[in-house]
């Protein structure tokens, strides 16, 4: 099996699986309980919070545990919107955000907020000056992802954070789900007020994530109730998954320097191999420094991407058509369309995403199999099944 869909999810570390199992068996107490079992569970959550905070160079009280990236994004964006709506009802984001951000803003529009969706250039990048020009006296928040989950384009969040320091009444949220562990970004130094992460993208368990919330930033909670997580996320804490998430983050950050260099070499080799395959269009920037090291997005205009995915699956090779959250959709990619690509290109996008455990030989093998699959599909063109009408 060759798994090349790490942007959708990652196989958990063995150590994380063992840790989650041990905590489930030995520390099943409710962290809010006053007895010994509850106190021990609460200590584990506190320790996990310290580990996460230490990995980001922030304070433990600035970490809020959630169920994952979608909840973290929604808590950040809606939390700001409802908390500061008396200050203004204008919000700014981009046209290429993950669905959990994009649809969140769409929902807020239906509830009386005004949203500016910034365009991107042909590589998928937001212009920081476009952010500045979009600001008004009513603006209360800007949300721009660090790495696009579909194409892998790195957004200039550092520059955006710097310019927003001139506007202290505007809060800055960054979806860092695809960048954590691959790119270095200190949220506090970068002027980021809220920073979303999901554990299963960094070889942790599914169903858990966290939100960095700068001290002093108030949020209207999505889930009122017992007041857990400093009143921002009520509900009994999932202690095993929280501990597993902290362990996965620590292991990922400890190996980042070595793994990122290897990832960049893998991406470079894969692009070289794909250059020799007729009909392929690589999407994003041609400059390696503009792109995340673990994602390659490409199109084969005219070919249905799901047909390619399933043809490769028969060879036990696993890639995706776009974000896993919208991979079942047949319409052209919203992200690729926003980049100005023709519908034939935007409708045939495919994403390869890998990890530091992958090898150069696997990149060569994948490219060879991709070439073979495309050749076979072209040879059966008369049947029409693999091609758009």
mmCIF file with all atom_site columns, N, CA and C in Angstrom, residues 324-370:
data_model
loop_
_atom_site.group_PDB
_atom_site.id
_atom_site.type_symbol
_atom_site.label_atom_id
_atom_site.label_alt_id
_atom_site.label_comp_id
_atom_site.label_asym_id
_atom_site.label_entity_id
_atom_site.label_seq_id
_atom_site.pdbx_PDB_ins_code
_atom_site.Cartn_x
_atom_site.Cartn_y
_atom_site.Cartn_z
_atom_site.occupancy
_atom_site.B_iso_or_equiv
_atom_site.pdbx_formal_charge
_atom_site.auth_seq_id
_atom_site.auth_comp_id
_atom_site.auth_asym_id
_atom_site.auth_atom_id
_atom_site.pdbx_PDB_model_num
ATOM 1   N N  . UNK A 1 324 ? -10.656 16.439 1.728   1.00 0.00 ? 324 UNK A N  1
ATOM 2   C CA . UNK A 1 324 ? -11.486 15.272 2.013   1.00 0.00 ? 324 UNK A CA 1
ATOM 3   C C  . UNK A 1 324 ? -12.910 15.671 2.371   1.00 0.00 ? 324 UNK A C  1
ATOM 4   N N  . UNK A 1 325 ? -13.091 16.883 2.904   1.00 0.00 ? 325 UNK A N  1
ATOM 5   C CA . UNK A 1 325 ? -14.425 17.350 3.305   1.00 0.00 ? 325 UNK A CA 1
ATOM 6   C C  . UNK A 1 325 ? -15.327 17.602 2.109   1.00 0.00 ? 325 UNK A C  1
ATOM 7   N N  . UNK A 1 326 ? -14.761 17.765 0.926   1.00 0.00 ? 326 UNK A N  1
ATOM 8   C CA . UNK A 1 326 ? -15.585 18.049 -0.252  1.00 0.00 ? 326 UNK A CA 1
ATOM 9   C C  . UNK A 1 326 ? -15.206 17.183 -1.439  1.00 0.00 ? 326 UNK A C  1
ATOM 10  N N  . UNK A 1 327 ? -14.518 16.069 -1.185  1.00 0.00 ? 327 UNK A N  1
ATOM 11  C CA . UNK A 1 327 ? -13.991 15.250 -2.293  1.00 0.00 ? 327 UNK A CA 1
ATOM 12  C C  . UNK A 1 327 ? -15.087 14.558 -3.083  1.00 0.00 ? 327 UNK A C  1
ATOM 13  N N  . UNK A 1 328 ? -16.299 14.432 -2.513  1.00 0.00 ? 328 UNK A N  1
ATOM 14  C CA . UNK A 1 328 ? -17.379 13.778 -3.224  1.00 0.00 ? 328 UNK A CA 1
ATOM 15  C C  . UNK A 1 328 ? -18.109 14.691 -4.192  1.00 0.00 ? 328 UNK A C  1
ATOM 16  N N  . UNK A 1 329 ? -17.799 15.972 -4.164  1.00 0.00 ? 329 UNK A N  1
ATOM 17  C CA . UNK A 1 329 ? -18.482 16.917 -5.043  1.00 0.00 ? 329 UNK A CA 1
ATOM 18  C C  . UNK A 1 329 ? -17.961 16.790 -6.473  1.00 0.00 ? 329 UNK A C  1
ATOM 19  N N  . UNK A 1 330 ? -18.864 16.910 -7.443  1.00 0.00 ? 330 UNK A N  1
ATOM 20  C CA . UNK A 1 330 ? -18.481 16.782 -8.844  1.00 0.00 ? 330 UNK A CA 1
ATOM 21  C C  . UNK A 1 330 ? -18.203 18.125 -9.497  1.00 0.00 ? 330 UNK A C  1
ATOM 22  N N  . UNK A 1 331 ? -18.630 19.216 -8.865  1.00 0.00 ? 331 UNK A N  1
ATOM 23  C CA . UNK A 1 331 ? -18.428 20.527 -9.468  1.00 0.00 ? 331 UNK A CA 1
ATOM 24  C C  . UNK A 1 331 ? -16.960 20.930 -9.381  1.00 0.00 ? 331 UNK A C  1
ATOM 25  N N  . UNK A 1 332 ? -16.522 21.897 -10.198 1.00 0.00 ? 332 UNK A N  1
ATOM 26  C CA . UNK A 1 332 ? -15.120 22.334 -10.167 1.00 0.00 ? 332 UNK A CA 1
ATOM 27  C C  . UNK A 1 332 ? -14.702 22.821 -8.782  1.00 0.00 ? 332 UNK A C  1
ATOM 28  N N  . UNK A 1 333 ? -13.437 22.685 -8.493  1.00 0.00 ? 333 UNK A N  1
ATOM 29  C CA . UNK A 1 333 ? -12.898 23.117 -7.214  1.00 0.00 ? 333 UNK A CA 1
ATOM 30  C C  . UNK A 1 333 ? -13.058 24.624 -7.028  1.00 0.00 ? 333 UNK A C  1
ATOM 31  N N  . UNK A 1 334 ? -13.649 25.026 -5.919  1.00 0.00 ? 334 UNK A N  1
ATOM 32  C CA . UNK A 1 334 ? -13.786 26.451 -5.602  1.00 0.00 ? 334 UNK A CA 1
ATOM 33  C C  . UNK A 1 334 ? -12.423 27.117 -5.497  1.00 0.00 ? 334 UNK A C  1
ATOM 34  N N  . UNK A 1 335 ? -11.444 26.407 -4.947  1.00 0.00 ? 335 UNK A N  1
ATOM 35  C CA . UNK A 1 335 ? -10.098 26.967 -4.768  1.00 0.00 ? 335 UNK A CA 1
ATOM 36  C C  . UNK A 1 335 ? -9.436  27.197 -6.119  1.00 0.00 ? 335 UNK A C  1
ATOM 37  N N  . UNK A 1 336 ? -9.482  26.201 -6.989  1.00 0.00 ? 336 UNK A N  1
ATOM 38  C CA . UNK A 1 336 ? -8.839  26.337 -8.302  1.00 0.00 ? 336 UNK A CA 1
ATOM 39  C C  . UNK A 1 336 ? -9.544  27.384 -9.157  1.00 0.00 ? 336 UNK A C  1
ATOM 40  N N  . UNK A 1 337 ? -10.848 27.483 -9.019  1.00 0.00 ? 337 UNK A N  1
ATOM 41  C CA . UNK A 1 337 ? -11.574 28.532 -9.753  1.00 0.00 ? 337 UNK A CA 1
ATOM 42  C C  . UNK A 1 337 ? -11.160 29.914 -9.260  1.00 0.00 ? 337 UNK A C  1
ATOM 43  N N  . UNK A 1 338 ? -11.000 30.054 -7.941  1.00 0.00 ? 338 UNK A N  1
ATOM 44  C CA . UNK A 1 338 ? -10.586 31.346 -7.379  1.00 0.00 ? 338 UNK A CA 1
ATOM 45  C C  . UNK A 1 338 ? -9.206  31.746 -7.877  1.00 0.00 ? 338 UNK A C  1
ATOM 46  N N  . UNK A 1 339 ? -8.376  30.758 -8.227  1.00 0.00 ? 339 UNK A N  1
ATOM 47  C CA . UNK A 1 339 ? -7.047  31.036 -8.768  1.00 0.00 ? 339 UNK A CA 1
ATOM 48  C C  . UNK A 1 339 ? -7.099  31.423 -10.241 1.00 0.00 ? 339 UNK A C  1
ATOM 49  N N  . UNK A 1 340 ? -8.299  31.449 -10.812 1.00 0.00 ? 340 UNK A N  1
ATOM 50  C CA . UNK A 1 340 ? -8.466  31.859 -12.199 1.00 0.00 ? 340 UNK A CA 1
ATOM 51  C C  . UNK A 1 340 ? -8.254  30.757 -13.209 1.00 0.00 ? 340 UNK A C  1
ATOM 52  N N  . UNK A 1 341 ? -8.223  29.500 -12.755 1.00 0.00 ? 341 UNK A N  1
ATOM 53  C CA . UNK A 1 341 ? -7.993  28.395 -13.683 1.00 0.00 ? 341 UNK A CA 1
ATOM 54  C C  . UNK A 1 341 ? -9.271  28.054 -14.434 1.00 0.00 ? 341 UNK A C  1
ATOM 55  N N  . UNK A 1 342 ? -9.159  27.641 -15.700 1.00 0.00 ? 342 UNK A N  1
ATOM 56  C CA . UNK A 1 342 ? -10.342 27.269 -16.484 1.00 0.00 ? 342 UNK A CA 1
ATOM 57  C C  . UNK A 1 342 ? -11.092 26.121 -15.816 1.00 0.00 ? 342 UNK A C  1
ATOM 58  N N  . UNK A 1 343 ? -12.388 26.033 -16.097 1.00 0.00 ? 343 UNK A N  1
ATOM 59  C CA . UNK A 1 343 ? -13.207 24.998 -15.471 1.00 0.00 ? 343 UNK A CA 1
ATOM 60  C C  . UNK A 1 343 ? -12.678 23.592 -15.749 1.00 0.00 ? 343 UNK A C  1
ATOM 61  N N  . UNK A 1 344 ? -12.146 23.358 -16.943 1.00 0.00 ? 344 UNK A N  1
ATOM 62  C CA . UNK A 1 344 ? -11.618 22.024 -17.270 1.00 0.00 ? 344 UNK A CA 1
ATOM 63  C C  . UNK A 1 344 ? -10.455 21.656 -16.364 1.00 0.00 ? 344 UNK A C  1
ATOM 64  N N  . UNK A 1 345 ? -9.676  22.647 -15.984 1.00 0.00 ? 345 UNK A N  1
ATOM 65  C CA . UNK A 1 345 ? -8.565  22.409 -15.053 1.00 0.00 ? 345 UNK A CA 1
ATOM 66  C C  . UNK A 1 345 ? -9.095  22.310 -13.627 1.00 0.00 ? 345 UNK A C  1
ATOM 67  N N  . UNK A 1 346 ? -9.986  23.223 -13.264 1.00 0.00 ? 346 UNK A N  1
ATOM 68  C CA . UNK A 1 346 ? -10.519 23.260 -11.903 1.00 0.00 ? 346 UNK A CA 1
ATOM 69  C C  . UNK A 1 346 ? -11.354 22.029 -11.574 1.00 0.00 ? 346 UNK A C  1
ATOM 70  N N  . UNK A 1 347 ? -11.950 21.423 -12.594 1.00 0.00 ? 347 UNK A N  1
ATOM 71  C CA . UNK A 1 347 ? -12.799 20.253 -12.370 1.00 0.00 ? 347 UNK A CA 1
ATOM 72  C C  . UNK A 1 347 ? -12.013 18.951 -12.331 1.00 0.00 ? 347 UNK A C  1
ATOM 73  N N  . UNK A 1 348 ? -10.730 18.997 -12.645 1.00 0.00 ? 348 UNK A N  1
ATOM 74  C CA . UNK A 1 348 ? -9.947  17.753 -12.730 1.00 0.00 ? 348 UNK A CA 1
ATOM 75  C C  . UNK A 1 348 ? -8.773  17.739 -11.757 1.00 0.00 ? 348 UNK A C  1
ATOM 76  N N  . UNK A 1 349 ? -8.878  18.547 -10.682 1.00 0.00 ? 349 UNK A N  1
ATOM 77  C CA . UNK A 1 349 ? -7.781  18.641 -9.728  1.00 0.00 ? 349 UNK A CA 1
ATOM 78  C C  . UNK A 1 349 ? -7.599  17.377 -8.899  1.00 0.00 ? 349 UNK A C  1
ATOM 79  N N  . UNK A 1 350 ? -6.358  17.039 -8.648  1.00 0.00 ? 350 UNK A N  1
ATOM 80  C CA . UNK A 1 350 ? -5.982  15.897 -7.815  1.00 0.00 ? 350 UNK A CA 1
ATOM 81  C C  . UNK A 1 350 ? -4.917  16.344 -6.819  1.00 0.00 ? 350 UNK A C  1
ATOM 82  N N  . UNK A 1 351 ? -4.952  15.755 -5.629  1.00 0.00 ? 351 UNK A N  1
ATOM 83  C CA . UNK A 1 351 ? -3.993  16.147 -4.595  1.00 0.00 ? 351 UNK A CA 1
ATOM 84  C C  . UNK A 1 351 ? -3.208  14.941 -4.094  1.00 0.00 ? 351 UNK A C  1
ATOM 85  N N  . UNK A 1 352 ? -1.893  15.111 -4.085  1.00 0.00 ? 352 UNK A N  1
ATOM 86  C CA . UNK A 1 352 ? -0.991  14.127 -3.484  1.00 0.00 ? 352 UNK A CA 1
ATOM 87  C C  . UNK A 1 352 ? -0.395  14.775 -2.251  1.00 0.00 ? 352 UNK A C  1
ATOM 88  N N  . UNK A 1 353 ? -0.453  14.088 -1.129  1.00 0.00 ? 353 UNK A N  1
ATOM 89  C CA . UNK A 1 353 ? 0.137   14.638 0.106   1.00 0.00 ? 353 UNK A CA 1
ATOM 90  C C  . UNK A 1 353 ? 0.830   13.512 0.853   1.00 0.00 ? 353 UNK A C  1
ATOM 91  N N  . UNK A 1 354 ? 2.041   13.784 1.293   1.00 0.00 ? 354 UNK A N  1
ATOM 92  C CA . UNK A 1 354 ? 2.887   12.717 1.823   1.00 0.00 ? 354 UNK A CA 1
ATOM 93  C C  . UNK A 1 354 ? 3.469   13.096 3.176   1.00 0.00 ? 354 UNK A C  1
ATOM 94  N N  . UNK A 1 355 ? 4.191   12.157 3.758   1.00 0.00 ? 355 UNK A N  1
ATOM 95  C CA . UNK A 1 355 ? 4.798   12.363 5.072   1.00 0.00 ? 355 UNK A CA 1
ATOM 96  C C  . UNK A 1 355 ? 6.288   12.097 4.998   1.00 0.00 ? 355 UNK A C  1
ATOM 97  N N  . UNK A 1 356 ? 6.965   12.378 6.092   1.00 0.00 ? 356 UNK A N  1
ATOM 98  C CA . UNK A 1 356 ? 8.410   12.167 6.150   1.00 0.00 ? 356 UNK A CA 1
ATOM 99  C C  . UNK A 1 356 ? 8.770   10.689 6.118   1.00 0.00 ? 356 UNK A C  1
ATOM 100 N N  . UNK A 1 357 ? 7.786   9.814  6.303   1.00 0.00 ? 357 UNK A N  1
ATOM 101 C CA . UNK A 1 357 ? 8.049   8.381  6.236   1.00 0.00 ? 357 UNK A CA 1
ATOM 102 C C  . UNK A 1 357 ? 8.079   7.872  4.793   1.00 0.00 ? 357 UNK A C  1
ATOM 103 N N  . UNK A 1 358 ? 7.586   8.681  3.867   1.00 0.00 ? 358 UNK A N  1
ATOM 104 C CA . UNK A 1 358 ? 7.662   8.281  2.460   1.00 0.00 ? 358 UNK A CA 1
ATOM 105 C C  . UNK A 1 358 ? 9.091   8.401  1.939   1.00 0.00 ? 358 UNK A C  1
ATOM 106 N N  . UNK A 1 359 ? 9.360   7.715  0.829   1.00 0.00 ? 359 UNK A N  1
ATOM 107 C CA . UNK A 1 359 ? 10.716  7.648  0.293   1.00 0.00 ? 359 UNK A CA 1
ATOM 108 C C  . UNK A 1 359 ? 10.766  8.152  -1.148  1.00 0.00 ? 359 UNK A C  1
ATOM 109 N N  . UNK A 1 360 ? 11.976  8.415  -1.621  1.00 0.00 ? 360 UNK A N  1
ATOM 110 C CA . UNK A 1 360 ? 12.173  8.811  -3.011  1.00 0.00 ? 360 UNK A CA 1
ATOM 111 C C  . UNK A 1 360 ? 11.686  7.718  -3.954  1.00 0.00 ? 360 UNK A C  1
ATOM 112 N N  . UNK A 1 361 ? 11.944  6.467  -3.586  1.00 0.00 ? 361 UNK A N  1
ATOM 113 C CA . UNK A 1 361 ? 11.529  5.349  -4.425  1.00 0.00 ? 361 UNK A CA 1
ATOM 114 C C  . UNK A 1 361 ? 10.008  5.322  -4.576  1.00 0.00 ? 361 UNK A C  1
ATOM 115 N N  . UNK A 1 362 ? 9.303   5.702  -3.515  1.00 0.00 ? 362 UNK A N  1
ATOM 116 C CA . UNK A 1 362 ? 7.845   5.723  -3.585  1.00 0.00 ? 362 UNK A CA 1
ATOM 117 C C  . UNK A 1 362 ? 7.342   6.846  -4.492  1.00 0.00 ? 362 UNK A C  1
ATOM 118 N N  . UNK A 1 363 ? 8.045   7.972  -4.500  1.00 0.00 ? 363 UNK A N  1
ATOM 119 C CA . UNK A 1 363 ? 7.658   9.052  -5.406  1.00 0.00 ? 363 UNK A CA 1
ATOM 120 C C  . UNK A 1 363 ? 7.836   8.616  -6.863  1.00 0.00 ? 363 UNK A C  1
ATOM 121 N N  . UNK A 1 364 ? 8.933   7.940  -7.140  1.00 0.00 ? 364 UNK A N  1
ATOM 122 C CA . UNK A 1 364 ? 9.199   7.450  -8.496  1.00 0.00 ? 364 UNK A CA 1
ATOM 123 C C  . UNK A 1 364 ? 8.163   6.406  -8.885  1.00 0.00 ? 364 UNK A C  1
ATOM 124 N N  . UNK A 1 365 ? 7.865   5.506  -7.959  1.00 0.00 ? 365 UNK A N  1
ATOM 125 C CA . UNK A 1 365 ? 6.875   4.451  -8.193  1.00 0.00 ? 365 UNK A CA 1
ATOM 126 C C  . UNK A 1 365 ? 5.499   5.053  -8.463  1.00 0.00 ? 365 UNK A C  1
ATOM 127 N N  . UNK A 1 366 ? 5.113   6.032  -7.657  1.00 0.00 ? 366 UNK A N  1
ATOM 128 C CA . UNK A 1 366 ? 3.810   6.665  -7.853  1.00 0.00 ? 366 UNK A CA 1
ATOM 129 C C  . UNK A 1 366 ? 3.718   7.319  -9.227  1.00 0.00 ? 366 UNK A C  1
ATOM 130 N N  . UNK A 1 367 ? 4.737   8.079  -9.598  1.00 0.00 ? 367 UNK A N  1
ATOM 131 C CA . UNK A 1 367 ? 4.709   8.767  -10.892 1.00 0.00 ? 367 UNK A CA 1
ATOM 132 C C  . UNK A 1 367 ? 4.599   7.767  -12.036 1.00 0.00 ? 367 UNK A C  1
ATOM 133 N N  . UNK A 1 368 ? 5.308   6.652  -11.910 1.00 0.00 ? 368 UNK A N  1
ATOM 134 C CA . UNK A 1 368 ? 5.253   5.633  -12.962 1.00 0.00 ? 368 UNK A CA 1
ATOM 135 C C  . UNK A 1 368 ? 3.855   5.033  -13.066 1.00 0.00 ? 368 UNK A C  1
ATOM 136 N N  . UNK A 1 369 ? 3.239   4.759  -11.913 1.00 0.00 ? 369 UNK A N  1
ATOM 137 C CA . UNK A 1 369 ? 1.890   4.200  -11.912 1.00 0.00 ? 369 UNK A CA 1
ATOM 138 C C  . UNK A 1 369 ? 0.876   5.215  -12.430 1.00 0.00 ? 369 UNK A C  1
ATOM 139 N N  . UNK A 1 370 ? 1.060   6.487  -12.064 1.00 0.00 ? 370 UNK A N  1
ATOM 140 C CA . UNK A 1 370 ? 0.167   7.534  -12.556 1.00 0.00 ? 370 UNK A CA 1
ATOM 141 C C  . UNK A 1 370 ? 0.245   7.621  -14.080 1.00 0.00 ? 370 UNK A C  1
#
